[in-house]
């Protein structure tokens, strides 16, 4: 190996496009740069509107914007555009590694474009599995395919590591690093204060117990979501000591269901999607969280808050195992019983409060950056597998 390659700083290209990817990748970009590595950030444009405020919050900016979204396009066009538009960037930048996060079209397209150019792929949040290739769709298949292309698997937990080993992934390529969402959460709570929107909501909550709700997953659209919302409304109306705050996702399926099922209930406050800083301050205020989001399951555990997960199954069972999370399961009507049980179950709140390290300790970005730098020092980047 040419020694000039080894002594040059590691060049890492991060390809991302959605809100959760940006939240989880930003700490890596920041830490890698602090350690002297070169981070090149590519935004595919998958969630253009939700990403802009995150760039401001974390004070990182995209070096390239692939503008891969266009109205009404299907998944195939999106993935094809990402691969096609990323390719010249890879050619120009010649990164030592391409890092993708999670299970989105941006992760799949980024990994595929890098693989085709024989650039080593690192997968952050590797080893999550629902066990059903069709659910969540297409995320479960995206993450399985990325695993096949990656040479470095950054697993958040031992459980994720075990899932990868079961699929025949070599142990020496898997690193248990924790989930960088914990880094982002801790950093944001420490470096920001809640904004005017949160002050207004706090005044409205006025000493009542706060239930924070989010729901936006495709699997819940339609009857399941409406059943959940009706159960939550009945729950709030029967208990004047609590109220529900629901930042409503911009997807029309969610907006319509929220407006129709929850209108006219003054214990339920509907808001626009929140900036990340405001949202995590509100999470920290919550008594109970109800959500179908993946990232929020991790954030709830990190904050020691009990969470009811609006899903049939979860690829993050660690929270269920330690008792911070409870799954609603196949029957959406089950939410009603779970809400009623929560009120009477003080033990649950005590158990949840001890769950904070389930998904990470806030040092994930440092671990991943060190691994990339060490590996680069030892064997350079290209064709090292
Ligand atoms: N989030 C946010 N504002 C909101 C709702 C959620 O910033 O109004 C954050 C939340 O803290 C979490 C992330 O968005 O880190 C989760 O994103 P999403 O639910 O879209 O995706 P998932 O985690 O299910 O992949």
Tab-separated table of C-alpha atoms and ligand atoms in Angstrom:
chain	number	residue	atom	x	y	z
A	1	UNK	CA	0.000	0.000	0.000
A	2	UNK	CA	1.323	3.449	-0.955
A	3	UNK	CA	2.191	5.238	2.322
A	4	UNK	CA	0.894	8.589	0.962
A	5	UNK	CA	-2.599	7.053	0.885
A	6	UNK	CA	-2.304	6.033	4.500
A	7	UNK	CA	-1.113	9.391	5.789
A	8	UNK	CA	-3.802	11.430	3.991
A	9	UNK	CA	-6.879	12.127	6.119
A	10	UNK	CA	-9.745	9.723	5.584
A	11	UNK	CA	-12.331	11.031	3.105
A	12	UNK	CA	-15.838	9.915	3.913
A	13	UNK	CA	-18.879	10.656	1.795
A	14	UNK	CA	-22.211	10.566	3.631
A	15	UNK	CA	-25.273	10.016	1.453
A	16	UNK	CA	-28.622	10.828	3.073
A	17	UNK	CA	-31.990	12.316	2.301
A	18	UNK	CA	-34.521	12.032	5.124
A	19	UNK	CA	-35.084	13.651	8.515
A	20	UNK	CA	-34.055	10.663	10.655
A	21	UNK	CA	-30.931	10.064	8.553
A	22	UNK	CA	-29.830	13.673	8.960
A	23	UNK	CA	-30.441	13.582	12.724
A	24	UNK	CA	-28.359	10.422	13.038
A	25	UNK	CA	-25.605	11.350	10.556
A	26	UNK	CA	-24.996	14.954	11.697
A	27	UNK	CA	-23.100	13.890	14.862
A	28	UNK	CA	-20.840	11.691	12.692
A	29	UNK	CA	-20.034	14.494	10.271
A	30	UNK	CA	-19.260	16.837	13.164
A	31	UNK	CA	-17.067	14.330	15.037
A	32	UNK	CA	-15.174	13.122	11.965
A	33	UNK	CA	-14.268	16.712	11.099
A	34	UNK	CA	-13.191	17.399	14.698
A	35	UNK	CA	-10.818	14.434	14.429
A	36	UNK	CA	-9.290	15.736	11.189
A	37	UNK	CA	-11.177	13.550	8.689
A	38	UNK	CA	-12.837	14.917	5.561
A	39	UNK	CA	-16.639	14.607	5.510
A	40	UNK	CA	-18.455	15.164	2.222
A	41	UNK	CA	-22.200	15.471	2.654
A	42	UNK	CA	-24.603	14.538	-0.134
A	43	UNK	CA	-28.298	15.308	0.253
A	44	UNK	CA	-30.427	13.282	-2.141
A	45	UNK	CA	-33.383	15.625	-1.553
A	46	UNK	CA	-35.749	12.843	-0.425
A	47	UNK	CA	-37.199	14.997	2.422
A	48	UNK	CA	-36.121	18.402	1.171
A	49	UNK	CA	-38.363	20.529	3.428
A	50	UNK	CA	-37.700	18.650	6.635
A	51	UNK	CA	-33.938	18.756	6.138
A	52	UNK	CA	-33.225	22.482	5.764
A	53	UNK	CA	-33.787	23.353	9.453
A	54	UNK	CA	-31.609	20.396	10.485
A	55	UNK	CA	-28.668	21.743	8.490
A	56	UNK	CA	-29.059	25.011	10.399
A	57	UNK	CA	-29.436	23.304	13.775
A	58	UNK	CA	-26.319	21.163	13.404
A	59	UNK	CA	-24.443	23.841	11.450
A	60	UNK	CA	-23.428	21.503	8.679
A	61	UNK	CA	-24.315	22.024	5.056
A	62	UNK	CA	-24.694	19.702	2.121
A	63	UNK	CA	-21.821	19.759	-0.351
A	64	UNK	CA	-24.089	18.300	-3.036
A	65	UNK	CA	-27.847	18.313	-3.503
A	66	UNK	CA	-29.043	15.624	-5.918
A	67	UNK	CA	-32.616	17.028	-6.083
A	68	UNK	CA	-33.800	13.484	-6.721
A	69	UNK	CA	-37.457	13.982	-5.778
A	70	UNK	CA	-40.128	14.920	-8.257
A	71	UNK	CA	-43.892	14.948	-7.692
A	72	UNK	CA	-45.630	11.583	-7.904
A	73	UNK	CA	-42.543	9.584	-8.840
A	74	UNK	CA	-42.301	5.931	-7.864
A	75	UNK	CA	-39.631	4.229	-5.816
A	76	UNK	CA	-37.818	2.936	-8.895
A	77	UNK	CA	-37.400	6.399	-10.360
A	78	UNK	CA	-36.211	7.730	-7.027
A	79	UNK	CA	-33.576	5.027	-6.531
A	80	UNK	CA	-32.494	5.270	-10.174
A	81	UNK	CA	-32.079	9.046	-9.946
A	82	UNK	CA	-30.073	8.787	-6.738
A	83	UNK	CA	-27.711	6.218	-8.274
A	84	UNK	CA	-27.365	8.158	-11.511
A	85	UNK	CA	-26.813	11.550	-9.882
A	86	UNK	CA	-24.488	10.292	-7.164
A	87	UNK	CA	-22.190	8.565	-9.631
A	88	UNK	CA	-20.399	11.698	-10.980
A	89	UNK	CA	-20.002	12.945	-7.406
A	90	UNK	CA	-18.281	9.693	-6.464
A	91	UNK	CA	-16.062	9.982	-9.515
A	92	UNK	CA	-15.084	13.567	-8.697
A	93	UNK	CA	-14.609	13.154	-4.923
A	94	UNK	CA	-13.081	9.666	-4.851
A	95	UNK	CA	-14.005	9.038	-1.192
A	96	UNK	CA	-12.328	6.282	0.836
A	97	UNK	CA	-15.721	5.281	2.227
A	98	UNK	CA	-19.375	5.926	1.542
A	99	UNK	CA	-21.521	5.886	4.652
A	100	UNK	CA	-25.258	5.322	4.534
A	101	UNK	CA	-27.651	5.209	7.458
A	102	UNK	CA	-30.703	3.060	8.051
A	103	UNK	CA	-33.113	1.810	5.427
A	104	UNK	CA	-34.279	4.508	3.029
A	105	UNK	CA	-34.120	4.816	-0.762
A	106	UNK	CA	-31.211	7.207	-0.169
A	107	UNK	CA	-29.357	4.530	1.803
A	108	UNK	CA	-30.026	1.886	-0.842
A	109	UNK	CA	-29.144	4.167	-3.773
A	110	UNK	CA	-26.033	5.491	-2.011
A	111	UNK	CA	-24.771	1.992	-1.196
A	112	UNK	CA	-25.454	0.691	-4.704
A	113	UNK	CA	-23.719	3.598	-6.432
A	114	UNK	CA	-20.676	3.151	-4.167
A	115	UNK	CA	-20.660	-0.626	-4.568
A	116	UNK	CA	-20.675	-0.337	-8.353
A	117	UNK	CA	-17.581	1.859	-8.096
A	118	UNK	CA	-15.917	-0.539	-5.628
A	119	UNK	CA	-15.928	2.096	-2.887
A	120	UNK	CA	-16.240	0.455	0.557
A	121	UNK	CA	-19.659	1.027	2.113
A	122	UNK	CA	-20.213	1.550	5.842
A	123	UNK	CA	-23.731	0.999	7.160
A	124	UNK	CA	-24.815	2.927	10.228
A	125	UNK	CA	-27.669	1.358	12.232
A	126	UNK	CA	-26.966	-2.039	10.688
A	127	UNK	CA	-28.734	-5.252	11.657
A	128	UNK	CA	-32.290	-4.009	12.262
A	129	UNK	CA	-34.760	-6.631	11.067
A	130	UNK	CA	-38.519	-6.972	11.298
A	131	UNK	CA	-38.300	-10.513	9.919
A	132	UNK	CA	-40.858	-9.765	7.200
A	133	UNK	CA	-39.331	-8.756	3.830
A	134	UNK	CA	-42.525	-6.873	2.948
A	135	UNK	CA	-42.949	-4.910	6.181
A	136	UNK	CA	-41.999	-2.198	6.683
A	137	UNK	CA	-42.046	-1.732	2.928
A	138	UNK	CA	-39.631	-1.085	1.333
A	139	UNK	CA	-37.406	-0.385	4.337
A	140	UNK	CA	-36.877	-3.995	5.462
A	141	UNK	CA	-35.583	-4.967	2.016
A	142	UNK	CA	-33.527	-1.784	1.730
A	143	UNK	CA	-31.675	-2.572	4.930
A	144	UNK	CA	-31.102	-6.202	3.946
A	145	UNK	CA	-29.698	-5.150	0.579
A	146	UNK	CA	-27.437	-2.531	2.131
A	147	UNK	CA	-26.067	-5.222	4.462
A	148	UNK	CA	-25.034	-7.272	1.439
A	149	UNK	CA	-23.093	-4.351	-0.030
A	150	UNK	CA	-21.468	-3.033	3.160
A	151	UNK	CA	-17.990	-3.939	4.358
A	152	UNK	CA	-18.435	-2.189	7.722
A	153	UNK	CA	-21.567	-2.755	9.779
A	154	UNK	CA	-22.116	-0.287	12.628
A	155	UNK	CA	-24.679	-2.077	14.782
A	156	UNK	CA	-26.400	-0.060	17.494
A	157	UNK	CA	-26.892	-2.988	19.880
A	158	UNK	CA	-25.701	-6.536	20.593
A	159	UNK	CA	-29.092	-7.711	19.399
A	160	UNK	CA	-28.467	-6.108	15.979
A	161	UNK	CA	-25.024	-7.708	15.907
A	162	UNK	CA	-26.545	-11.123	16.561
A	163	UNK	CA	-29.020	-10.614	13.692
A	164	UNK	CA	-26.142	-9.901	11.304
A	165	UNK	CA	-24.149	-12.916	12.510
A	166	UNK	CA	-27.191	-15.127	11.931
A	167	UNK	CA	-27.192	-13.982	8.290
A	168	UNK	CA	-23.559	-14.991	7.889
A	169	UNK	CA	-21.972	-11.537	8.148
A	170	UNK	CA	-18.381	-11.914	9.335
A	171	UNK	CA	-17.888	-10.960	12.993
A	172	UNK	CA	-14.800	-8.827	12.338
A	173	UNK	CA	-16.781	-6.500	10.064
A	174	UNK	CA	-19.439	-5.750	12.722
A	175	UNK	CA	-18.888	-3.044	15.331
A	176	UNK	CA	-21.359	-2.429	18.138
A	177	UNK	CA	-21.289	1.340	18.478
A	178	UNK	CA	-24.639	2.400	19.947
A	179	UNK	CA	-27.033	4.537	17.932
A	180	UNK	CA	-25.966	8.064	17.016
A	181	UNK	CA	-29.527	9.271	17.658
A	182	UNK	CA	-28.486	9.391	21.324
A	183	UNK	CA	-25.563	11.666	20.427
A	184	UNK	CA	-27.941	13.965	18.531
A	185	UNK	CA	-30.482	13.976	21.350
A	186	UNK	CA	-27.985	14.736	24.113
A	187	UNK	CA	-26.226	17.385	22.071
A	188	UNK	CA	-29.471	19.113	21.114
A	189	UNK	CA	-30.866	19.141	24.659
A	190	UNK	CA	-27.566	20.572	25.908
A	191	UNK	CA	-26.977	23.212	23.254
A	192	UNK	CA	-30.497	24.538	22.619
A	193	UNK	CA	-33.399	25.944	24.589
A	194	UNK	CA	-37.038	25.380	23.777
A	195	UNK	CA	-38.435	27.984	21.382
A	196	UNK	CA	-41.550	30.160	21.415
A	197	UNK	CA	-43.756	27.342	20.081
A	198	UNK	CA	-42.866	25.154	23.069
A	199	UNK	CA	-43.441	28.026	25.496
A	200	UNK	CA	-46.921	28.457	24.011
A	201	UNK	CA	-47.660	24.736	24.261
A	202	UNK	CA	-46.372	24.554	27.824
A	203	UNK	CA	-48.757	27.351	28.770
A	204	UNK	CA	-51.627	25.373	27.223
A	205	UNK	CA	-50.600	22.134	28.921
A	206	UNK	CA	-50.728	24.104	32.185
A	207	UNK	CA	-49.605	21.452	34.658
A	208	UNK	CA	-51.493	18.569	33.062
A	209	UNK	CA	-49.776	15.311	32.130
A	210	UNK	CA	-48.525	15.470	28.563
A	211	UNK	CA	-49.030	12.636	26.094
A	212	UNK	CA	-46.910	13.231	22.988
A	213	UNK	CA	-48.251	11.552	19.859
A	214	UNK	CA	-46.743	11.046	16.401
A	215	UNK	CA	-47.991	8.737	13.659
A	216	UNK	CA	-47.125	8.752	9.986
A	217	UNK	CA	-46.215	5.249	8.866
A	218	UNK	CA	-47.766	3.861	5.721
A	219	UNK	CA	-48.828	0.636	7.487
A	220	UNK	CA	-51.135	2.692	9.728
A	221	UNK	CA	-52.868	4.768	7.043
A	222	UNK	CA	-56.623	4.297	6.957
A	223	UNK	CA	-58.619	2.342	9.545
A	224	UNK	CA	-55.748	1.532	11.901
A	225	UNK	CA	-54.782	5.194	12.260
A	226	UNK	CA	-58.369	6.291	12.757
A	227	UNK	CA	-58.926	3.615	15.429
A	228	UNK	CA	-55.785	4.809	17.238
A	229	UNK	CA	-56.868	8.447	17.076
A	230	UNK	CA	-60.370	7.658	18.340
A	231	UNK	CA	-58.948	5.683	21.269
A	232	UNK	CA	-56.652	8.568	22.145
A	233	UNK	CA	-59.466	11.070	21.982
A	234	UNK	CA	-61.704	8.978	24.250
A	235	UNK	CA	-58.776	8.519	26.641
A	236	UNK	CA	-58.137	12.266	26.876
A	237	UNK	CA	-61.811	13.166	27.195
A	238	UNK	CA	-62.214	10.773	30.125
A	239	UNK	CA	-59.206	12.237	31.983
A	240	UNK	CA	-59.112	16.003	32.485
A	241	UNK	CA	-55.713	15.674	34.196
A	242	UNK	CA	-53.984	15.025	30.872
A	243	UNK	CA	-53.683	16.387	27.364
A	244	UNK	CA	-52.263	15.238	24.052
A	245	UNK	CA	-49.909	17.137	21.752
A	246	UNK	CA	-49.778	15.813	18.181
A	247	UNK	CA	-47.315	17.300	15.650
A	248	UNK	CA	-49.106	16.237	12.489
A	249	UNK	CA	-46.968	14.853	9.668
A	250	UNK	CA	-47.580	16.703	6.343
A	251	UNK	CA	-48.704	13.498	4.549
A	252	UNK	CA	-52.342	14.063	3.435
A	253	UNK	CA	-53.428	10.668	4.855
A	254	UNK	CA	-52.318	11.767	8.313
A	255	UNK	CA	-53.609	15.337	8.085
A	256	UNK	CA	-57.068	14.269	6.995
A	257	UNK	CA	-57.405	11.577	9.677
A	258	UNK	CA	-56.182	13.989	12.383
A	259	UNK	CA	-58.526	16.783	11.366
A	260	UNK	CA	-61.560	14.497	11.094
A	261	UNK	CA	-61.017	12.384	14.209
A	262	UNK	CA	-59.619	14.958	16.626
A	263	UNK	CA	-61.307	18.266	15.756
A	264	UNK	CA	-63.138	20.064	18.534
A	265	UNK	CA	-61.405	18.334	21.441
A	266	UNK	CA	-59.708	21.007	23.521
A	267	UNK	CA	-57.496	18.493	25.313
A	268	UNK	CA	-55.773	17.675	22.037
A	269	UNK	CA	-53.402	20.166	20.455
A	270	UNK	CA	-52.541	19.625	16.815
A	271	UNK	CA	-49.382	21.349	15.600
A	272	UNK	CA	-47.271	21.423	12.454
A	273	UNK	CA	-44.225	19.102	12.400
A	274	UNK	CA	-41.701	20.577	14.806
A	275	UNK	CA	-38.081	21.488	14.432
A	276	UNK	CA	-35.905	18.826	16.021
A	277	UNK	CA	-34.775	21.008	18.941
A	278	UNK	CA	-38.340	21.916	19.908
A	279	UNK	CA	-39.473	18.347	19.453
A	280	UNK	CA	-36.870	16.852	21.788
A	281	UNK	CA	-37.607	19.466	24.456
A	282	UNK	CA	-41.247	18.425	24.249
A	283	UNK	CA	-40.261	14.729	24.414
A	284	UNK	CA	-38.389	15.525	27.611
A	285	UNK	CA	-41.595	17.080	29.044
A	286	UNK	CA	-43.778	14.096	28.133
A	287	UNK	CA	-45.392	11.805	30.670
A	288	UNK	CA	-46.164	9.197	28.010
A	289	UNK	CA	-45.192	8.891	24.332
A	290	UNK	CA	-47.370	7.233	21.699
A	291	UNK	CA	-45.706	6.798	18.322
A	292	UNK	CA	-45.090	4.608	15.279
A	293	UNK	CA	-41.708	6.223	14.586
A	294	UNK	CA	-38.484	4.235	14.767
A	295	UNK	CA	-36.263	7.066	15.979
A	296	UNK	CA	-38.737	8.109	18.659
A	297	UNK	CA	-38.629	4.591	20.166
A	298	UNK	CA	-34.886	5.126	20.633
A	299	UNK	CA	-35.295	8.669	21.942
A	300	UNK	CA	-38.017	7.630	24.407
A	301	UNK	CA	-35.745	4.958	25.889
A	302	UNK	CA	-32.838	7.397	26.072
A	303	UNK	CA	-35.001	9.845	28.007
A	304	UNK	CA	-36.442	7.098	30.232
A	305	UNK	CA	-40.003	7.760	29.025
A	306	UNK	CA	-42.558	4.978	28.518
A	307	UNK	CA	-43.746	4.584	24.946
A	308	UNK	CA	-46.686	2.826	23.327
A	309	UNK	CA	-45.567	1.737	19.872
A	310	UNK	CA	-48.301	1.929	17.224
A	311	UNK	CA	-47.016	-1.035	15.246
A	312	UNK	CA	-47.651	-4.728	14.765
A	313	UNK	CA	-44.018	-5.534	15.330
A	314	UNK	CA	-40.871	-3.562	15.861
A	315	UNK	CA	-37.369	-3.952	14.528
A	316	UNK	CA	-36.264	-2.327	17.784
A	317	UNK	CA	-37.349	-5.018	20.268
A	318	UNK	CA	-34.667	-4.028	22.792
A	319	UNK	CA	-37.020	-1.388	24.219
A	320	UNK	CA	-39.799	-3.962	24.601
A	321	UNK	CA	-37.382	-6.435	26.218
A	322	UNK	CA	-36.257	-3.979	28.899
A	323	UNK	CA	-39.826	-2.801	29.426
A	324	UNK	CA	-39.701	0.841	28.303
A	325	UNK	CA	-41.810	0.146	25.184
A	326	UNK	CA	-45.114	-1.682	24.775
A	327	UNK	CA	-46.339	-2.780	21.367
A	328	UNK	CA	-49.926	-2.186	20.333
A	329	UNK	CA	-49.679	-5.222	18.037
A	330	UNK	CA	-51.930	-6.447	15.266
A	331	UNK	CA	-55.234	-5.183	16.673
A	332	UNK	CA	-55.344	-1.351	16.693
A	333	UNK	CA	-58.227	-1.584	19.203
A	334	UNK	CA	-55.659	-2.826	21.732
A	335	UNK	CA	-54.410	0.750	22.206
A	336	UNK	CA	-57.444	1.508	24.364
A	337	UNK	CA	-56.504	-1.154	26.941
A	338	UNK	CA	-52.839	-0.172	26.881
A	339	UNK	CA	-53.665	3.487	27.560
A	340	UNK	CA	-55.951	2.545	30.445
A	341	UNK	CA	-53.273	0.227	31.871
A	342	UNK	CA	-50.633	2.980	31.680
A	343	UNK	CA	-52.561	5.224	34.044
A	344	UNK	CA	-52.636	2.556	36.730
A	345	UNK	CA	-49.102	1.251	36.273
A	346	UNK	CA	-46.558	3.311	38.187
A	347	UNK	CA	-44.040	0.454	37.947
A	348	UNK	CA	-43.885	0.925	34.193
A	349	UNK	CA	-42.717	4.513	34.642
A	350	UNK	CA	-40.010	3.383	37.076
A	351	UNK	CA	-38.789	0.646	34.732
A	352	UNK	CA	-38.777	3.073	31.796
A	353	UNK	CA	-36.707	5.594	33.728
A	354	UNK	CA	-33.887	3.017	33.914
A	355	UNK	CA	-33.795	2.267	30.163
A	356	UNK	CA	-31.653	5.183	29.099
A	357	UNK	CA	-28.646	3.237	27.755
A	358	UNK	CA	-30.536	0.658	25.700
A	359	UNK	CA	-29.722	2.240	22.339
A	360	UNK	CA	-26.506	4.087	23.090
A	361	UNK	CA	-24.570	6.344	25.433
A	362	UNK	CA	-23.947	9.428	23.299
A	363	UNK	CA	-20.465	8.356	22.137
A	364	UNK	CA	-21.453	6.575	18.929
A	365	UNK	CA	-20.158	9.238	16.549
A	366	UNK	CA	-16.760	9.121	18.182
A	367	UNK	CA	-16.593	5.314	17.944
A	368	UNK	CA	-17.552	5.220	14.273
A	369	UNK	CA	-15.172	8.041	13.355
A	370	UNK	CA	-12.288	6.322	15.173
A	371	UNK	CA	-13.003	3.034	13.420
A	372	UNK	CA	-12.987	4.715	10.009
A	373	UNK	CA	-9.761	6.586	10.760
A	374	UNK	CA	-7.987	3.536	12.205
A	375	UNK	CA	-9.037	1.320	9.328
A	376	UNK	CA	-7.879	3.937	6.859
A	377	UNK	CA	-4.518	4.143	8.609
A	378	UNK	CA	-4.091	0.380	8.555
A	379	UNK	CA	-5.158	-0.512	5.063
A	380	UNK	CA	-6.255	2.605	3.189
A	381	UNK	CA	-9.756	2.706	1.826
A	382	UNK	CA	-10.046	1.375	-1.687
A	383	UNK	CA	-10.406	-2.308	-2.436
A	384	UNK	CA	-9.541	-3.201	1.128
A	385	UNK	CA	-12.056	-6.008	1.336
B	1	LIG	N1	-39.079	14.541	14.825
B	1	LIG	C1	-38.951	15.908	14.661
B	1	LIG	N2	-40.104	16.674	14.611
B	1	LIG	C2	-41.357	16.138	14.688
B	1	LIG	C3	-41.474	14.724	14.834
B	1	LIG	C4	-40.321	13.966	14.887
B	1	LIG	O1	-37.838	16.440	14.582
B	1	LIG	O2	-42.342	16.876	14.625
B	1	LIG	C5	-37.838	13.716	14.886
B	1	LIG	C6	-37.762	12.736	16.026
B	1	LIG	O3	-37.189	13.326	17.161
B	1	LIG	C7	-36.920	11.592	15.471
B	1	LIG	C8	-37.131	11.682	13.980
B	1	LIG	O4	-37.804	12.907	13.717
B	1	LIG	O5	-35.547	11.768	15.717
B	1	LIG	C9	-37.962	10.504	13.521
B	1	LIG	O6	-38.284	10.659	12.210
B	1	LIG	P1	-39.423	9.820	11.526
B	1	LIG	O7	-40.448	9.488	12.554
B	1	LIG	O8	-39.791	10.605	10.317
B	1	LIG	O9	-38.681	8.518	10.989
B	1	LIG	P2	-38.356	7.102	11.598
B	1	LIG	O10	-37.544	7.294	12.823
B	1	LIG	O11	-39.655	6.386	11.836
B	1	LIG	O12	-37.569	6.451	10.509
